[in-house]
Amino acid sequence: MRFLLDDEQREFARSLDGMLGSAGTPGVVRSWASGDHGPGRALWGRLAEAGVFALAVLEEHEGVGVLPVELAVAFGELGRHAMPGPLAETAAAGALLGRLGGVAADVWLPQLASGKAVASLCVLSPGGSPYALDADAADAVFVVDGDTVRLADSHGPVQPSADPARRPARPLGGATFAQGPAVTAAAAYAADVAALVTAAQALGLGRALLDRTVRYVRQRTQFGVAVGSFQAVKHRLADTLIALEFAQPLVHAAALALAADDPAAGREVAAAKVSACEAAYGAARTALHLHGAVGYTAELDLSLWIRKARPLRTAWGTPAVCRARVLAGGAVR
């Protein structure tokens, strides 16, 4: 099994890094958190032109096929730059509709691939969240309830979140447009896609937090020397790096398993999700600790990254649920 990216995949990552790095994402995140989706939708369109959302849409619907490895590459960069919006949910909705086919797929998939439409997805399950992410910004909110799927008519009030740029709301109403065992199977696959790209997003987020923290401890001084020279600080940063490095091949393995429709893909995705999100959460704690009191200030751009770590940790499979499914050999639902 090959875990290294090829030249084309690495170049894709570099191009997204360059685009997002020059896009002023802190301002985009703050606008999104305030309910102003204009800057975010504009950047969403640029990402679509680069082919990001076409990676979750089949060729017959103007995509390039559901390509889990390339999706993981793209979402790593989206996480690195703290891109807001229902990113995983749009990818998962593309995967869901692609498996279901029909009129809804014909209508929505070309729009998702082109970036003209943003989607959210809510999979109702025992113990799961009844909320859809960024329903107020989405053009379509798909709700899976058991073996039925519907397109919501509206949504309830936006609820508070640890990350102000994540805006969950309860989807309301909507007529059922598909029902039966095919929905259950498609929803399971879509949830695996969502969990995989959330893991990749968390991994990119964790790397960005570590990079920012390393730069900071090289500049911050105590007793006339950089705090980064202290042994305890070096150990904390090394532990953070090791956790991220260990998570990386698990994310790649999960993407490859999902691409191959491996029966063990669900277990691989669950392992990647818990490893990457715990590593990112650890990176956020390290960043907060080593930045000292300044790390708590909302005015510091670092806070936009730190506040994403905990919600990503529980989105599309909590650590406890993922660990249980790794042990049971089951898929993330």
Coordinates of C-alpha atoms in Angstrom, one line a residue:
M1 CA 0.0 0.0 0.0
R2 CA 1.4 3.4 -1.0
F3 CA 1.2 6.1 1.6
L4 CA 3.3 8.8 -0.2
L5 CA 1.5 11.4 -2.3
D6 CA 2.5 11.6 -6.0
D7 CA 3.8 14.7 -7.7
E8 CA 0.4 15.8 -8.9
Q9 CA -1.2 15.4 -5.5
R10 CA 1.6 17.4 -3.9
E11 CA 1.3 20.1 -6.5
F12 CA -2.5 20.2 -5.8
A13 CA -1.8 20.8 -2.1
R14 CA 0.7 23.5 -2.8
S15 CA -1.7 25.3 -5.1
L16 CA -4.4 25.3 -2.5
D17 CA -2.0 26.4 0.1
G18 CA -1.0 29.3 -2.0
M19 CA -4.6 30.3 -2.8
L20 CA -5.8 30.1 0.8
G21 CA -2.6 31.7 2.1
S22 CA -3.3 34.9 0.1
A23 CA -7.0 34.9 0.7
G24 CA -7.0 36.5 4.2
T25 CA -8.9 33.6 5.8
P26 CA -8.9 35.1 9.3
G27 CA -11.2 37.9 7.9
V28 CA -13.3 35.4 6.1
V29 CA -13.7 33.3 9.3
R30 CA -14.8 36.3 11.3
S31 CA -17.3 37.4 8.7
W32 CA -18.7 33.9 8.5
A33 CA -19.0 33.8 12.3
S34 CA -21.0 37.1 12.2
G35 CA -23.4 35.7 9.7
D36 CA -21.9 37.5 6.7
H37 CA -21.3 34.6 4.2
G38 CA -20.3 36.8 1.2
P39 CA -16.5 36.5 1.6
G40 CA -16.7 32.8 2.4
R41 CA -18.9 32.1 -0.6
A42 CA -16.5 34.0 -2.8
L43 CA -13.6 31.9 -1.6
W44 CA -15.8 28.8 -1.9
G45 CA -16.2 29.6 -5.6
R46 CA -12.4 29.9 -6.0
L47 CA -12.0 26.5 -4.4
A48 CA -14.6 25.0 -6.7
E49 CA -12.7 26.4 -9.7
A50 CA -9.6 24.6 -8.4
G51 CA -11.7 21.4 -8.4
V52 CA -12.0 20.8 -4.7
F53 CA -15.8 20.0 -4.6
A54 CA -15.7 18.1 -7.9
L55 CA -13.7 15.5 -6.0
A56 CA -16.8 14.4 -4.2
V57 CA -19.0 14.2 -7.3
L58 CA -19.2 11.5 -10.0
E59 CA -18.2 12.2 -13.6
E60 CA -21.7 11.8 -15.0
H61 CA -22.7 14.7 -12.8
E62 CA -19.9 17.0 -13.8
G63 CA -17.4 15.9 -11.1
V64 CA -14.2 13.9 -11.4
G65 CA -15.4 11.0 -9.3
V66 CA -15.4 10.5 -5.6
L67 CA -11.7 10.5 -4.9
P68 CA -11.0 10.0 -1.2
V69 CA -7.2 10.5 -1.4
E70 CA -7.4 13.8 -3.2
L71 CA -10.2 14.8 -0.9
A72 CA -8.0 14.2 2.1
V73 CA -5.2 16.2 0.4
A74 CA -7.6 19.1 -0.2
F75 CA -9.2 19.1 3.2
G76 CA -5.8 19.0 4.9
E77 CA -5.1 22.4 3.3
L78 CA -8.6 23.7 4.2
G79 CA -7.9 22.8 7.8
R80 CA -4.5 24.3 7.7
H81 CA -6.1 27.7 6.7
A82 CA -9.2 27.4 8.9
M83 CA -11.6 27.7 6.0
P84 CA -15.2 28.0 7.3
G85 CA -18.4 26.5 6.0
P86 CA -20.0 23.1 5.8
L87 CA -17.0 21.6 4.0
A88 CA -17.3 18.0 5.1
E89 CA -21.1 18.1 4.8
T90 CA -20.9 19.3 1.2
A91 CA -18.5 16.5 0.3
A92 CA -20.7 14.0 2.2
A93 CA -23.8 15.2 0.5
G94 CA -22.1 14.7 -2.9
A95 CA -21.2 11.1 -1.9
L96 CA -24.8 10.5 -0.6
L97 CA -26.5 11.7 -3.7
G98 CA -24.0 10.0 -6.0
R99 CA -24.9 6.6 -4.4
L100 CA -28.7 7.3 -4.5
G101 CA -28.9 8.8 -8.0
G102 CA -32.3 10.1 -9.3
V103 CA -33.6 13.5 -9.8
A104 CA -32.0 15.0 -6.7
A105 CA -28.6 13.9 -7.9
D106 CA -29.2 15.3 -11.3
V107 CA -30.3 18.7 -9.9
W108 CA -27.8 19.2 -7.1
L109 CA -24.6 17.4 -7.9
P110 CA -23.5 19.6 -10.8
Q111 CA -24.2 22.6 -8.6
L112 CA -22.1 21.2 -5.7
A113 CA -19.2 20.3 -8.1
S114 CA -19.2 23.9 -9.6
G115 CA -19.5 25.6 -6.2
K116 CA -22.7 27.3 -7.2
A117 CA -24.4 25.5 -4.3
V118 CA -23.4 24.8 -0.8
A119 CA -24.9 21.8 1.0
S120 CA -25.3 20.6 4.6
L121 CA -26.1 17.1 5.8
C122 CA -27.7 15.9 9.0
V123 CA -27.7 12.2 9.7
L124 CA -30.1 11.5 12.6
S125 CA -29.1 8.6 14.7
P126 CA -29.3 7.5 18.3
G127 CA -27.0 9.8 20.3
G128 CA -26.2 11.8 17.2
S129 CA -26.7 15.6 16.7
P130 CA -30.1 16.8 15.4
Y131 CA -28.4 19.9 14.0
A132 CA -27.1 20.6 10.5
L133 CA -23.9 22.7 10.2
D134 CA -24.3 26.1 8.6
A135 CA -27.9 25.5 7.6
D136 CA -28.3 29.2 7.3
A137 CA -25.6 29.4 4.6
A138 CA -26.5 26.2 2.7
D139 CA -28.6 26.1 -0.4
A140 CA -29.7 22.6 0.4
V141 CA -29.9 20.8 3.7
F142 CA -30.3 17.0 3.4
V143 CA -31.6 15.1 6.3
V144 CA -31.2 11.3 6.7
D145 CA -33.5 9.7 9.2
G146 CA -33.2 5.9 9.3
D147 CA -33.9 4.7 5.8
T148 CA -35.4 8.0 4.5
V149 CA -33.8 11.1 3.2
R150 CA -35.4 14.5 2.7
L151 CA -34.6 18.0 1.6
A152 CA -35.3 20.4 4.5
D153 CA -37.7 23.3 3.9
S154 CA -36.1 25.6 6.6
H155 CA -34.1 25.6 9.8
G156 CA -34.4 26.7 13.4
P157 CA -32.4 29.3 15.2
V158 CA -28.6 29.1 14.9
Q159 CA -27.1 27.6 18.0
P160 CA -23.9 28.7 19.8
S161 CA -20.7 26.7 19.3
A162 CA -17.3 26.5 20.7
D163 CA -16.2 27.7 17.3
P164 CA -18.2 30.8 16.4
A165 CA -17.7 30.1 12.7
R166 CA -19.5 26.7 13.1
R167 CA -23.2 27.6 13.0
P168 CA -25.5 24.6 13.7
A169 CA -29.2 24.8 13.3
R170 CA -32.0 22.2 13.4
P171 CA -33.4 21.4 9.9
L172 CA -37.1 21.6 9.7
G173 CA -39.7 20.1 7.4
G174 CA -39.2 18.7 3.9
A175 CA -40.6 15.9 1.8
T176 CA -39.0 12.5 1.6
F177 CA -37.4 11.9 -1.8
A178 CA -35.7 8.6 -1.2
Q179 CA -36.4 5.7 1.1
G180 CA -35.3 2.1 1.7
P181 CA -32.1 0.1 2.2
A182 CA -30.3 2.0 -0.5
V183 CA -30.6 5.1 1.7
T184 CA -29.1 3.4 4.7
A185 CA -26.1 2.1 2.7
A186 CA -25.6 5.5 1.0
A187 CA -25.8 7.4 4.3
A188 CA -23.2 5.0 5.8
Y189 CA -20.8 5.7 2.9
A190 CA -21.5 9.4 3.1
A191 CA -20.7 9.4 6.8
D192 CA -17.4 7.6 6.2
V193 CA -16.5 10.3 3.6
A194 CA -17.5 13.0 6.1
A195 CA -15.4 11.4 8.9
L196 CA -12.4 11.0 6.6
V197 CA -12.3 14.6 5.4
T198 CA -12.9 15.8 9.0
A199 CA -9.9 13.9 10.0
A200 CA -7.8 15.4 7.2
Q201 CA -9.1 18.9 8.1
A202 CA -8.1 18.3 11.8
L203 CA -4.7 17.1 10.7
G204 CA -4.1 20.3 8.7
L205 CA -5.4 22.4 11.6
G206 CA -3.0 20.7 14.0
R207 CA -0.1 21.3 11.8
A208 CA -0.9 25.0 11.4
L209 CA -1.2 25.3 15.2
L210 CA 2.1 23.6 15.7
D211 CA 3.8 25.8 13.1
R212 CA 2.4 28.9 14.7
T213 CA 3.5 27.8 18.2
V214 CA 7.0 27.0 17.1
R215 CA 7.4 30.4 15.6
Y216 CA 6.1 32.1 18.7
V217 CA 8.3 30.3 21.2
R218 CA 11.3 31.2 19.1
Q219 CA 10.4 34.9 19.5
R220 CA 9.0 35.0 23.1
T221 CA 11.8 35.4 25.7
Q222 CA 12.1 34.8 29.5
F223 CA 15.3 35.5 31.5
G224 CA 16.8 36.8 28.3
V225 CA 16.4 33.6 26.2
A226 CA 13.8 32.3 23.9
V227 CA 11.3 30.0 25.7
G228 CA 11.7 27.6 22.9
S229 CA 15.1 26.7 24.3
F230 CA 13.6 25.3 27.5
Q231 CA 13.6 21.5 27.7
A232 CA 10.0 21.3 28.9
V233 CA 8.8 23.4 25.9
K234 CA 10.8 21.2 23.5
H235 CA 9.3 18.1 24.9
R236 CA 5.7 19.4 24.6
L237 CA 6.3 20.4 21.0
A238 CA 7.9 17.1 20.2
D239 CA 5.0 15.2 21.7
T240 CA 2.6 17.3 19.6
L241 CA 4.6 16.6 16.4
I242 CA 4.8 12.9 17.1
A243 CA 1.0 12.7 17.5
L244 CA 0.4 14.5 14.2
E245 CA 3.0 12.4 12.4
F246 CA 1.5 9.1 13.6
A247 CA -2.0 10.3 12.5
Q248 CA -0.9 11.2 9.0
P249 CA -0.5 7.6 7.6
L250 CA -3.7 6.6 9.2
V251 CA -5.6 9.3 7.3
H252 CA -3.9 8.1 4.1
A253 CA -4.7 4.5 4.8
A254 CA -8.3 5.3 5.4
A255 CA -8.5 7.3 2.1
L256 CA -7.0 4.4 0.2
A257 CA -9.3 1.9 1.9
L258 CA -12.4 4.0 1.1
A259 CA -11.2 4.5 -2.5
A260 CA -10.9 0.7 -2.9
D261 CA -14.3 0.0 -1.3
D262 CA -12.4 -2.1 1.2
P263 CA -14.8 -3.9 3.7
A264 CA -12.5 -2.7 6.5
A265 CA -12.7 1.0 5.3
G266 CA -15.1 1.9 8.2
R267 CA -12.6 0.7 10.8
E268 CA -9.7 2.5 9.0
V269 CA -11.7 5.8 8.8
A270 CA -12.6 5.5 12.5
A271 CA -9.0 5.0 13.4
A272 CA -7.9 8.0 11.3
K273 CA -10.7 10.2 12.7
V274 CA -9.8 9.6 16.4
S275 CA -6.0 9.8 15.8
A276 CA -6.1 13.0 13.8
C277 CA -8.6 14.8 15.9
E278 CA -7.0 13.9 19.2
A279 CA -3.7 15.1 17.7
A280 CA -5.2 18.3 16.6
Y281 CA -6.9 18.8 20.0
G282 CA -3.5 18.2 21.6
A283 CA -1.9 20.8 19.3
A284 CA -4.6 23.3 20.3
R285 CA -3.9 22.7 24.0
T286 CA -0.2 23.0 23.4
A287 CA -0.7 26.3 21.4
L288 CA -2.8 27.7 24.2
H289 CA -0.4 26.7 26.9
L290 CA 2.8 28.0 25.2
H291 CA 1.3 31.2 24.0
G292 CA 0.4 32.1 27.6
A293 CA -2.3 34.6 28.4
V294 CA -2.3 36.0 24.9
G295 CA -3.6 32.7 23.6
Y296 CA -6.9 33.4 25.3
T297 CA -7.6 36.6 23.4
A298 CA -10.2 36.5 20.7
E299 CA -8.4 39.3 18.8
L300 CA -5.5 37.0 18.2
D301 CA -5.9 35.1 14.9
L302 CA -4.6 32.0 16.6
S303 CA -7.9 31.8 18.5
L304 CA -9.7 31.0 15.2
W305 CA -7.6 27.9 14.8
I306 CA -7.7 26.9 18.5
R307 CA -11.5 27.1 18.7
K308 CA -12.0 24.7 15.8
A309 CA -10.2 21.8 17.4
R310 CA -12.8 20.7 19.9
P311 CA -15.8 20.8 17.5
L312 CA -13.8 18.8 14.9
R313 CA -13.0 16.3 17.6
T314 CA -16.6 15.4 18.0
A315 CA -18.0 16.0 14.5
W316 CA -18.9 12.8 12.5
G317 CA -17.8 10.5 15.3
T318 CA -16.7 11.3 18.9
P319 CA -13.5 9.7 20.1
A320 CA -15.4 7.2 22.2
V321 CA -17.6 6.2 19.2
C322 CA -14.6 5.9 16.9
R323 CA -12.6 3.8 19.3
A324 CA -15.6 1.5 19.9
R325 CA -16.0 1.0 16.1
V326 CA -12.3 0.3 15.6
L327 CA -12.6 -2.4 18.3
A328 CA -15.8 -3.8 16.8
G329 CA -14.5 -3.5 13.2
G330 CA -17.5 -1.4 12.2
A331 CA -18.0 1.7 10.1
V332 CA -18.5 5.3 11.2
R333 CA -22.2 6.1 11.0

